[in-house]
Amino acid sequence: MAKLYVNPNVKKGHINPELQGHFSEHLGRCIYEGLYVGENSDIPNVNGMRTDVVEALKEIKVPVLRWPGGCFADEYHWKDGIGPKETRKKMINTHWGGVVEDNSFGTHEFMELCRQIGCKTYVNGNVGSGTVQEMSEWVEYMTFEGVSPMADQRKANGHEEPWTVDYFGVGNENWGCGGNMRPQYYGDLYRRFQTYVRNYNGSKPIYKVACGPNADDYNWTDKVLETIFDHSAGTGLLSGLSLHYYTVPTGKWEVKGSATDFDEKLWYKTMKITLKMEELIKRHTAIMDQYDPEKKIGLIIDEWGIWTDVEPGTNPGFLYQQNTMRDALVAGINLNLFNKNCDRVKMANIAQMVNVLQSVILTDGDKMIKTPTWHAFNLFKHHQDGELVESSIETKEVGLEAENMIPDLSESVSLGKDGKLHVTITNASLVDNTDIEMILAETDVKSVKASVLTGKMNAHNTFDAPETVGSTEFTAVKAEGNKVIFTAPACSVLYLEVEI
Ligand code: AHR
């Protein structure tokens, strides 16, 4: 019997809702078709945004959305995407699939989408191929309420009031598609560009995110911070540093592996690769601690998720992949890790929201399905805005190959504003249903409710069978004094709501 120790009296940090954030890029069918179908579409929509998709996103309480990229962001010129749609520039999306980008989804549409979802806004600026003036004017256009050339243009384009930009990314992957820069050079550019990401209207300052490392590029983190971090200015120059890390099942970018057709060995290898996130958070945090021991600067994991080969027969530049119980476990493991490290990790954005990489939603014409990843997010949403409490779980090593053994279980526990404990557990073993005894320090349990998401390792939803995978009520849970006893099925994500 694995013991899960929980001490509700020891608080470890605030779980920002943004740890369950999302990312949408002008890539494949994410924006166009997936989120935005245009006002004249036969698919039910409000101001062009698909109603079915928006409703499904509201259900999982999407807290924040990043846009317009990704690599697309450093090729995006925002003025192409404002004004009458008929006159907006048409161009080739050179980075993703070579298709026509008609710019019908631009700044106004993004803000409208976030309004409908009810989420915060995270806009990513262009450092790689843009100018300081362009970035500065974009911020002015979006957020200035007074009289100015950009604010006047926004008003002329039909939006009198300024919008709120909660987060602003100063470039994306500037070590790669965002300009192939070296860290010191990017650091200097960051200092200059961020100066003009102004806080107008005296409202809450925009949270400025610098381009951080690719996975385990610790040198990038160190050199960028050395260049940017200004002890006298504190966090004035910098609010957060990004980190991008993808789970590539085979570990090889050339042949990443199928999204649905994989064996048990590859399952465990995928989990092992996913668990590297823990090491990345710890080691980047250790470098950040040298500059910022008070942890004022957030680690912003604004691209994460599983990246497989595309579905056979689809455009390789569209990154369209199916989504199985393996994705649900990858999501659960990562979301538990983000919670456990919420003292440093302040936002995380899964790549990507709809029809691209590890999506929560897939669409086909007017059809829509919720993926196993959507269902995992639906279980984790109860942690949003809670306080992480001390917990630890006993695990055993599982796997089929010596080099790919993993701990079977992961967990995180929060105390919600509702006074209840919210517990999420993943069981990545493919064979063992594991008995768990949760023991609460100095606290008795009044009642417990639970849900489980489980299935075969490659079970997934299709447009013909959209309900194959989904969470169900889990009744085999017993509360006794200060204990809760239950069995976590193999290949599952569990959620427990514990009244204390
Ligand atoms: O999410 C797909 C791509 O992955 C993004 O555009 C880029 O930032 C990353 O390399």
Coordinates of C-alpha atoms and ligand atoms in Angstrom, one line a residue:
M1 CA 0.0 0.0 0.0
A2 CA 1.5 3.3 -1.1
K3 CA 1.3 6.1 1.5
L4 CA 0.4 9.6 0.5
Y5 CA 1.3 12.0 3.3
V6 CA -0.5 15.4 3.3
N7 CA -0.1 18.2 5.8
P8 CA -2.8 20.8 5.1
N9 CA -1.2 23.1 7.7
V10 CA 2.0 23.6 5.7
K11 CA 1.4 25.9 2.8
K12 CA 4.1 25.9 0.1
G13 CA 2.9 28.6 -2.3
H14 CA 0.1 29.9 -4.5
I15 CA -1.0 27.9 -7.5
N16 CA -1.5 30.6 -10.2
P17 CA -4.4 29.6 -12.4
E18 CA -2.0 30.4 -15.2
L19 CA -0.2 27.1 -14.6
Q20 CA -3.0 25.7 -16.7
G21 CA -2.6 28.2 -19.5
H22 CA -2.8 27.6 -23.3
F23 CA -1.0 28.6 -26.5
S24 CA -2.5 29.3 -29.9
E25 CA -0.4 30.0 -33.0
H26 CA -1.1 30.8 -36.6
L27 CA -0.2 27.2 -37.4
G28 CA -2.2 24.6 -39.3
R29 CA -5.8 24.5 -38.1
C30 CA -5.3 26.0 -34.7
I31 CA -6.6 29.5 -35.2
Y32 CA -8.3 29.1 -38.6
E33 CA -11.0 26.4 -38.4
G34 CA -10.1 25.4 -34.9
L35 CA -11.0 28.6 -33.0
Y36 CA -12.0 31.1 -35.7
V37 CA -14.4 30.3 -38.6
G38 CA -15.4 33.8 -39.5
E39 CA -18.8 35.6 -39.0
N40 CA -20.3 34.1 -42.2
S41 CA -19.5 30.5 -41.4
D42 CA -22.3 27.9 -41.2
I43 CA -20.6 26.6 -38.1
P44 CA -22.3 28.3 -35.1
N45 CA -20.2 31.2 -34.0
V46 CA -20.2 34.5 -32.1
N47 CA -18.2 37.2 -33.9
G48 CA -16.4 34.4 -35.8
M49 CA -15.4 32.3 -32.8
R50 CA -16.7 28.7 -32.8
T51 CA -19.3 28.4 -30.1
D52 CA -18.7 24.7 -29.4
V53 CA -15.0 25.3 -28.9
V54 CA -15.4 28.4 -26.8
E55 CA -17.9 26.5 -24.5
A56 CA -15.5 23.6 -24.1
L57 CA -12.6 25.9 -23.2
K58 CA -14.7 27.7 -20.7
E59 CA -15.6 24.4 -19.1
I60 CA -11.9 23.8 -18.2
K61 CA -11.5 27.4 -17.1
V62 CA -8.7 28.4 -19.5
P63 CA -6.9 31.1 -17.5
V64 CA -4.7 32.6 -20.1
L65 CA -4.0 32.4 -23.8
R66 CA -0.7 33.0 -25.6
W67 CA -0.8 34.3 -29.2
P68 CA 0.2 34.7 -32.1
G69 CA 3.2 32.3 -31.8
G70 CA 5.6 30.6 -31.5
C71 CA 7.9 31.0 -34.5
F72 CA 5.1 32.8 -36.2
A73 CA 5.4 35.6 -33.7
D74 CA 8.8 36.7 -34.9
E75 CA 7.5 36.9 -38.5
Y76 CA 4.2 38.6 -37.5
H77 CA 3.6 42.3 -38.3
W78 CA 0.6 43.2 -36.3
K79 CA -0.5 46.1 -38.6
D80 CA -1.3 43.5 -41.3
G81 CA -4.0 42.2 -39.0
I82 CA -6.1 45.3 -38.2
G83 CA -8.7 47.3 -40.2
P84 CA -11.3 46.1 -42.7
K85 CA -10.8 42.4 -43.4
E86 CA -11.1 42.9 -47.2
T87 CA -8.0 45.1 -47.2
R88 CA -5.8 43.0 -44.9
K89 CA -2.7 41.7 -46.5
K90 CA -2.7 38.1 -47.8
M91 CA 0.7 36.3 -47.5
I92 CA 2.3 33.0 -47.2
N93 CA 2.8 31.4 -43.8
T94 CA 6.4 30.5 -44.6
H95 CA 7.0 28.8 -41.4
W96 CA 4.0 26.5 -41.2
G97 CA 2.8 24.7 -44.3
G98 CA 3.2 27.4 -46.9
V99 CA -0.5 28.2 -46.9
V100 CA -2.1 31.6 -47.4
E101 CA -2.5 33.7 -44.2
D102 CA -5.2 36.3 -44.9
N103 CA -4.8 38.0 -41.6
S104 CA -8.5 37.9 -40.9
F105 CA -7.6 36.9 -37.3
G106 CA -5.6 39.8 -35.8
T107 CA -5.4 41.8 -32.6
H108 CA -9.1 42.6 -32.3
E109 CA -10.1 39.0 -32.9
F110 CA -7.6 37.7 -30.4
M111 CA -9.0 40.1 -27.7
E112 CA -12.5 39.1 -28.6
L113 CA -11.6 35.4 -28.3
C114 CA -10.1 36.0 -24.8
R115 CA -13.2 38.0 -23.8
Q116 CA -15.5 35.1 -24.8
I117 CA -13.3 32.5 -23.1
G118 CA -13.0 34.8 -20.1
C119 CA -9.2 34.4 -19.9
K120 CA -6.1 36.6 -19.5
T121 CA -4.1 37.8 -22.6
Y122 CA -0.5 36.9 -23.4
V123 CA 0.7 38.6 -26.5
N124 CA 4.0 37.6 -28.0
G125 CA 6.0 40.4 -29.7
N126 CA 8.3 40.3 -32.7
V127 CA 12.0 40.8 -31.9
G128 CA 13.5 38.5 -34.7
S129 CA 12.2 40.5 -37.7
G130 CA 10.4 43.4 -36.2
T131 CA 11.5 46.8 -34.9
V132 CA 11.3 48.5 -31.5
Q133 CA 8.9 51.0 -33.0
E134 CA 6.6 48.3 -34.2
M135 CA 6.5 46.6 -30.8
S136 CA 6.1 49.9 -29.0
E137 CA 3.2 50.9 -31.2
W138 CA 1.5 47.6 -30.7
V139 CA 1.5 48.0 -27.0
E140 CA 0.2 51.6 -27.5
Y141 CA -2.5 50.4 -29.9
M142 CA -3.7 47.8 -27.5
T143 CA -3.5 49.5 -24.1
F144 CA -3.4 53.3 -24.4
E145 CA -6.7 55.0 -23.5
G146 CA -5.8 58.7 -24.2
V147 CA -5.2 60.5 -27.5
S148 CA -2.4 59.1 -29.6
P149 CA -1.9 58.0 -33.1
M150 CA -2.2 54.3 -32.2
A151 CA -5.1 54.7 -29.7
D152 CA -6.9 56.8 -32.3
Q153 CA -6.4 54.1 -34.9
R154 CA -7.8 51.4 -32.6
K155 CA -10.8 53.6 -31.9
A156 CA -11.3 54.2 -35.7
N157 CA -11.1 50.4 -36.1
G158 CA -14.1 50.1 -33.8
H159 CA -12.6 49.6 -30.3
E160 CA -13.0 52.6 -28.1
E161 CA -11.7 51.2 -24.9
P162 CA -8.2 49.9 -24.5
W163 CA -7.7 46.2 -23.8
T164 CA -5.7 44.7 -21.0
V165 CA -2.5 42.9 -22.0
D166 CA -1.6 40.8 -19.0
Y167 CA 1.5 39.2 -20.3
F168 CA 3.9 40.3 -23.1
G169 CA 6.6 38.1 -24.6
V170 CA 9.6 40.0 -25.9
G171 CA 10.4 37.6 -28.7
N172 CA 10.1 33.8 -29.0
E173 CA 12.9 31.2 -29.3
N174 CA 15.4 33.9 -30.2
W175 CA 18.1 31.2 -30.0
G176 CA 16.4 29.6 -33.0
C177 CA 13.5 30.6 -35.3
G178 CA 13.4 34.0 -33.6
G179 CA 16.7 35.2 -35.0
N180 CA 19.4 32.6 -34.2
M181 CA 20.8 34.9 -31.6
R182 CA 23.4 34.4 -28.9
P183 CA 22.3 34.9 -25.4
Q184 CA 24.3 38.1 -24.7
Y185 CA 23.0 39.7 -27.9
Y186 CA 19.4 38.7 -27.2
G187 CA 19.8 40.0 -23.6
D188 CA 20.9 43.4 -24.9
L189 CA 18.1 43.5 -27.4
Y190 CA 15.7 42.5 -24.7
R191 CA 16.8 45.4 -22.5
R192 CA 16.1 47.8 -25.4
F193 CA 12.8 46.4 -26.6
Q194 CA 11.3 46.0 -23.2
T195 CA 11.9 49.7 -22.4
Y196 CA 9.1 50.5 -24.8
V197 CA 6.6 47.9 -23.5
R198 CA 5.1 50.8 -21.5
N199 CA 2.5 50.7 -18.8
Y200 CA -0.1 53.1 -19.9
N201 CA -3.1 54.1 -17.9
G202 CA -1.4 53.6 -14.5
S203 CA -3.0 50.1 -14.3
K204 CA -1.4 46.8 -13.3
P205 CA 2.0 46.6 -15.0
I206 CA 2.3 44.3 -18.0
Y207 CA 4.2 41.2 -17.0
K208 CA 7.2 41.1 -19.4
V209 CA 8.5 37.7 -20.4
A210 CA 12.1 37.3 -21.8
C211 CA 12.9 34.5 -24.2
G212 CA 14.4 31.7 -22.0
P213 CA 16.2 28.5 -22.8
N214 CA 15.5 25.6 -25.1
A215 CA 15.2 22.7 -22.7
D216 CA 18.5 22.1 -21.0
D217 CA 20.4 25.0 -22.4
Y218 CA 21.6 26.2 -18.9
N219 CA 24.1 28.5 -20.5
W220 CA 21.3 30.5 -22.2
T221 CA 19.6 31.0 -18.8
D222 CA 22.7 32.2 -17.1
K223 CA 24.0 34.5 -19.8
V224 CA 20.6 36.1 -20.5
L225 CA 20.1 36.8 -16.8
E226 CA 23.6 38.1 -16.4
T227 CA 22.9 40.5 -19.3
I228 CA 19.3 41.5 -18.3
F229 CA 19.2 41.2 -14.5
D230 CA 19.6 44.6 -13.0
H231 CA 20.0 44.4 -9.2
S232 CA 19.2 48.0 -8.7
A233 CA 16.1 47.8 -10.9
G234 CA 14.9 44.6 -9.3
T235 CA 12.3 43.0 -11.5
G236 CA 11.6 46.3 -13.3
L237 CA 13.2 45.1 -16.5
L238 CA 12.0 41.5 -16.3
S239 CA 9.0 39.7 -14.8
G240 CA 9.5 36.2 -16.2
L241 CA 11.8 34.0 -18.2
S242 CA 10.4 31.4 -20.6
L243 CA 11.3 27.7 -20.9
H244 CA 10.3 25.5 -23.8
Y245 CA 10.4 21.7 -23.4
Y246 CA 8.6 19.1 -25.5
T247 CA 8.1 15.4 -24.9
V248 CA 9.3 13.7 -28.1
P249 CA 8.5 10.0 -27.5
T250 CA 11.4 8.4 -29.3
G251 CA 13.8 11.2 -28.2
K252 CA 14.6 11.8 -31.9
W253 CA 13.2 14.8 -33.8
E254 CA 13.6 13.0 -37.2
V255 CA 11.2 10.2 -36.2
K256 CA 9.2 11.2 -33.2
G257 CA 6.8 8.2 -33.2
S258 CA 3.0 7.8 -33.9
A259 CA 0.5 9.5 -31.7
T260 CA -1.6 6.4 -31.4
D261 CA 0.5 3.4 -32.5
F262 CA 3.1 2.7 -29.8
D263 CA 4.1 -0.1 -27.6
E264 CA 4.6 -0.4 -23.8
K265 CA 8.4 0.2 -24.1
L266 CA 7.7 3.5 -25.8
W267 CA 5.0 4.4 -23.2
Y268 CA 7.6 4.2 -20.4
K269 CA 10.2 6.0 -22.5
T270 CA 7.7 8.8 -23.1
M271 CA 7.0 9.1 -19.4
K272 CA 10.8 9.2 -18.7
I273 CA 11.3 11.9 -21.2
T274 CA 8.3 13.8 -19.7
L275 CA 9.8 13.5 -16.2
K276 CA 12.9 15.4 -17.4
M277 CA 10.7 18.5 -16.8
E278 CA 11.4 18.1 -13.1
E279 CA 15.2 18.3 -13.6
L280 CA 14.8 21.3 -16.0
I281 CA 12.7 23.2 -13.5
K282 CA 15.1 22.5 -10.7
R283 CA 18.3 23.4 -12.6
H284 CA 17.0 26.5 -14.3
T285 CA 15.5 27.6 -10.9
A286 CA 19.0 27.1 -9.3
I287 CA 20.5 29.5 -11.8
M288 CA 17.6 32.0 -11.4
D289 CA 18.1 31.7 -7.6
Q290 CA 21.6 33.1 -8.0
Y291 CA 20.3 36.3 -9.4
D292 CA 16.9 36.4 -7.8
P293 CA 16.9 34.5 -4.5
E294 CA 13.5 36.0 -3.5
K295 CA 11.9 34.3 -6.6
K296 CA 10.4 37.4 -7.9
I297 CA 11.0 36.4 -11.5
G298 CA 8.7 33.7 -12.8
L299 CA 9.7 30.7 -14.8
I300 CA 7.2 30.7 -17.6
I301 CA 7.0 27.3 -19.3
D302 CA 5.1 28.7 -22.3
E303 CA 5.5 25.7 -24.6
W304 CA 5.2 22.2 -23.3
G305 CA 3.5 18.9 -24.4
I306 CA 4.0 15.8 -26.4
W307 CA 5.2 16.2 -30.0
T308 CA 4.6 13.1 -32.2
D309 CA 4.6 12.5 -36.0
V310 CA 1.6 14.1 -37.7
E311 CA -1.4 12.0 -38.5
P312 CA -0.8 10.1 -41.7
G313 CA -2.1 12.0 -44.8
T314 CA -2.1 15.4 -43.1
N315 CA 0.1 18.4 -44.0
P316 CA 3.5 17.9 -42.2
G317 CA 3.6 21.6 -41.6
F318 CA 0.3 21.6 -39.7
L319 CA 1.5 19.4 -36.8
Y320 CA -1.9 17.7 -36.4
Q321 CA -1.7 14.7 -34.1
Q322 CA -4.2 12.5 -32.3
N323 CA -4.3 12.4 -28.5
T324 CA -4.5 9.3 -26.3
M325 CA -4.4 8.3 -22.6
R326 CA -0.6 8.7 -23.0
D327 CA -1.3 12.4 -23.6
A328 CA -3.5 12.5 -20.5
L329 CA -0.6 11.0 -18.4
V330 CA 1.9 13.4 -19.9
A331 CA -0.4 16.3 -19.0
G332 CA -1.1 15.0 -15.5
I333 CA 2.6 14.5 -14.7
N334 CA 3.5 18.0 -16.0
L335 CA 0.6 19.7 -14.2
N336 CA 1.5 18.0 -10.9
L337 CA 5.1 19.2 -11.4
F338 CA 4.1 22.8 -12.1
N339 CA 2.0 22.8 -8.9
K340 CA 4.8 21.3 -6.9
N341 CA 7.1 24.1 -8.1
C342 CA 4.7 27.0 -7.9
D343 CA 7.1 29.1 -5.9
R344 CA 9.1 29.6 -9.2
V345 CA 6.8 28.5 -12.0
K346 CA 4.2 31.2 -12.5
M347 CA 2.6 30.3 -15.8
A348 CA 2.7 27.3 -18.2
N349 CA 1.1 27.1 -21.7
I350 CA 0.4 23.8 -23.3
A351 CA 1.2 23.6 -27.0
Q352 CA -1.3 24.0 -28.6
M353 CA -4.9 24.6 -27.8
V354 CA -6.8 23.2 -30.9
N355 CA -5.7 20.8 -33.7
V356 CA -1.9 21.3 -33.2
L357 CA 0.4 19.1 -31.1
Q358 CA -1.0 18.1 -27.7
S359 CA -4.4 19.7 -28.1
V360 CA -7.3 19.8 -25.7
I361 CA -9.7 19.9 -28.7
L362 CA -9.8 18.5 -32.2
T363 CA -12.1 19.7 -34.9
D364 CA -13.2 18.3 -38.3
G365 CA -15.6 20.6 -40.1
D366 CA -18.5 21.3 -37.7
K367 CA -17.5 18.4 -35.5
M368 CA -15.5 18.8 -32.3
I369 CA -14.0 16.3 -29.8
K370 CA -12.6 16.8 -26.4
T371 CA -9.3 14.9 -26.1
P372 CA -8.0 12.9 -23.1
T373 CA -5.8 15.9 -22.4
W374 CA -9.0 18.1 -22.1
H375 CA -10.3 15.6 -19.6
A376 CA -7.0 15.8 -17.6
F377 CA -7.2 19.6 -17.5
N378 CA -10.8 19.2 -16.4
L379 CA -9.7 17.3 -13.3
F380 CA -6.8 19.6 -12.6
K381 CA -8.9 22.9 -12.8
H382 CA -9.8 22.5 -9.2
H383 CA -6.3 23.5 -8.2
Q384 CA -6.6 26.9 -9.7
D385 CA -6.0 29.7 -7.2
G386 CA -5.4 27.3 -4.4
E387 CA -2.5 27.0 -2.0
L388 CA -0.1 24.2 -2.5
V389 CA 0.2 22.1 0.7
E390 CA 3.0 19.8 1.8
S391 CA 2.6 16.3 0.4
S392 CA 4.7 13.3 -0.6
I393 CA 3.9 9.9 -2.0
E394 CA 5.6 6.6 -1.9
T395 CA 6.5 5.3 -5.3
K396 CA 8.0 2.3 -6.9
E397 CA 10.0 2.0 -10.1
V398 CA 8.1 0.6 -13.1
G399 CA 9.1 0.0 -16.7
L400 CA 10.4 -2.6 -19.1
E401 CA 14.0 -1.4 -19.8
A402 CA 16.7 -0.5 -17.3
E403 CA 17.3 2.9 -18.9
N404 CA 13.6 3.8 -18.9
M405 CA 12.4 3.0 -15.4
I406 CA 10.1 5.6 -13.9
P407 CA 8.3 6.2 -10.5
D408 CA 4.8 4.9 -11.0
L409 CA 2.9 7.7 -9.2
S410 CA 2.9 11.5 -9.1
E411 CA 0.8 13.8 -7.0
S412 CA 0.0 17.3 -5.9
V413 CA -2.4 18.6 -3.2
S414 CA -3.9 22.1 -2.8
L415 CA -6.1 23.8 -0.3
G416 CA -8.8 25.6 -2.2
K417 CA -10.6 28.8 -1.3
D418 CA -13.6 26.5 -0.6
G419 CA -11.6 25.1 2.3
K420 CA -11.4 21.7 0.7
L421 CA -8.3 19.7 -0.3
H422 CA -7.9 19.0 -4.0
V423 CA -5.7 16.0 -4.8
T424 CA -4.5 14.9 -8.2
I425 CA -2.6 11.6 -8.7
T426 CA -1.2 10.0 -11.8
N427 CA -0.5 6.3 -12.1
A428 CA 1.8 5.7 -15.1
S429 CA 2.1 1.9 -14.5
L430 CA 0.4 0.0 -17.3
V431 CA -0.2 -3.1 -15.2
D432 CA -0.5 -2.3 -11.5
N433 CA -3.6 -1.0 -9.8
T434 CA -2.0 0.5 -6.8
D435 CA -3.6 0.7 -3.3
I436 CA -3.1 4.2 -1.8
E437 CA -3.6 5.3 1.8
M438 CA -3.7 9.1 2.1
I439 CA -2.9 10.2 5.6
L440 CA -3.7 13.8 6.7
A441 CA -1.6 15.3 9.5
E442 CA -3.8 16.4 12.5
T443 CA -6.9 16.6 10.3
D444 CA -9.9 14.3 10.0
V445 CA -11.8 13.7 6.8
K446 CA -15.4 14.6 6.7
S447 CA -16.2 13.4 3.2
V448 CA -14.5 12.6 -0.1
K449 CA -15.6 12.7 -3.7
A450 CA -13.5 11.5 -6.6
S451 CA -13.2 11.2 -10.4
V452 CA -11.0 9.0 -12.6
L453 CA -9.7 9.2 -16.1
T454 CA -8.5 5.8 -17.3
G455 CA -8.4 3.5 -20.3
K456 CA -6.0 1.5 -22.5
M457 CA -2.7 3.3 -23.1
N458 CA -3.6 4.3 -26.7
A459 CA -7.4 4.8 -26.1
H460 CA -8.6 8.0 -27.8
N461 CA -11.6 9.8 -29.0
T462 CA -12.6 10.1 -32.6
F463 CA -15.2 12.0 -34.5
D464 CA -17.2 8.8 -34.8
A465 CA -16.6 7.7 -31.2
P466 CA -16.1 11.0 -29.3
E467 CA -16.8 9.6 -25.8
T468 CA -14.4 6.6 -25.7
V469 CA -12.2 8.3 -23.2
G470 CA -13.6 10.5 -20.4
S471 CA -13.6 10.9 -16.7
T472 CA -16.1 9.1 -14.6
E473 CA -17.2 9.3 -10.9
F474 CA -14.9 7.1 -8.8
T475 CA -16.8 5.6 -5.9
A476 CA -14.3 3.1 -4.5
V477 CA -12.9 5.6 -2.0
K478 CA -13.2 5.1 1.8
A479 CA -12.7 7.8 4.4
E480 CA -11.7 6.7 7.9
G481 CA -10.6 9.2 10.5
N482 CA -7.6 11.1 9.1
K483 CA -7.2 8.6 6.2
V484 CA -8.6 8.1 2.7
I485 CA -8.1 4.7 1.1
F486 CA -8.5 3.9 -2.5
T487 CA -6.9 2.1 -5.5
A488 CA -5.4 4.1 -8.4
P489 CA -6.0 2.1 -11.5
A490 CA -3.1 1.4 -13.9
C491 CA -2.8 4.1 -16.6
S492 CA -5.0 6.7 -14.8
V493 CA -5.4 10.3 -13.7
L494 CA -7.3 10.7 -10.4
Y495 CA -8.9 13.7 -8.8
L496 CA -10.1 13.7 -5.1
E497 CA -12.0 16.4 -3.4
V498 CA -11.6 16.0 0.3
E499 CA -13.8 17.9 2.8
I500 CA -11.9 18.4 6.1
Ligands
AHR1 O1 4.7 24.9 -31.0 C1 5.3 24.8 -32.3 C2 6.6 25.5 -32.4 O2 7.5 24.9 -31.4 C3 6.6 27.0 -32.0 O3 6.2 27.8 -33.0 C4 8.0 27.2 -31.6 O4 8.1 28.3 -30.7 C5 8.5 25.9 -31.1 O5 9.7 25.5 -31.7

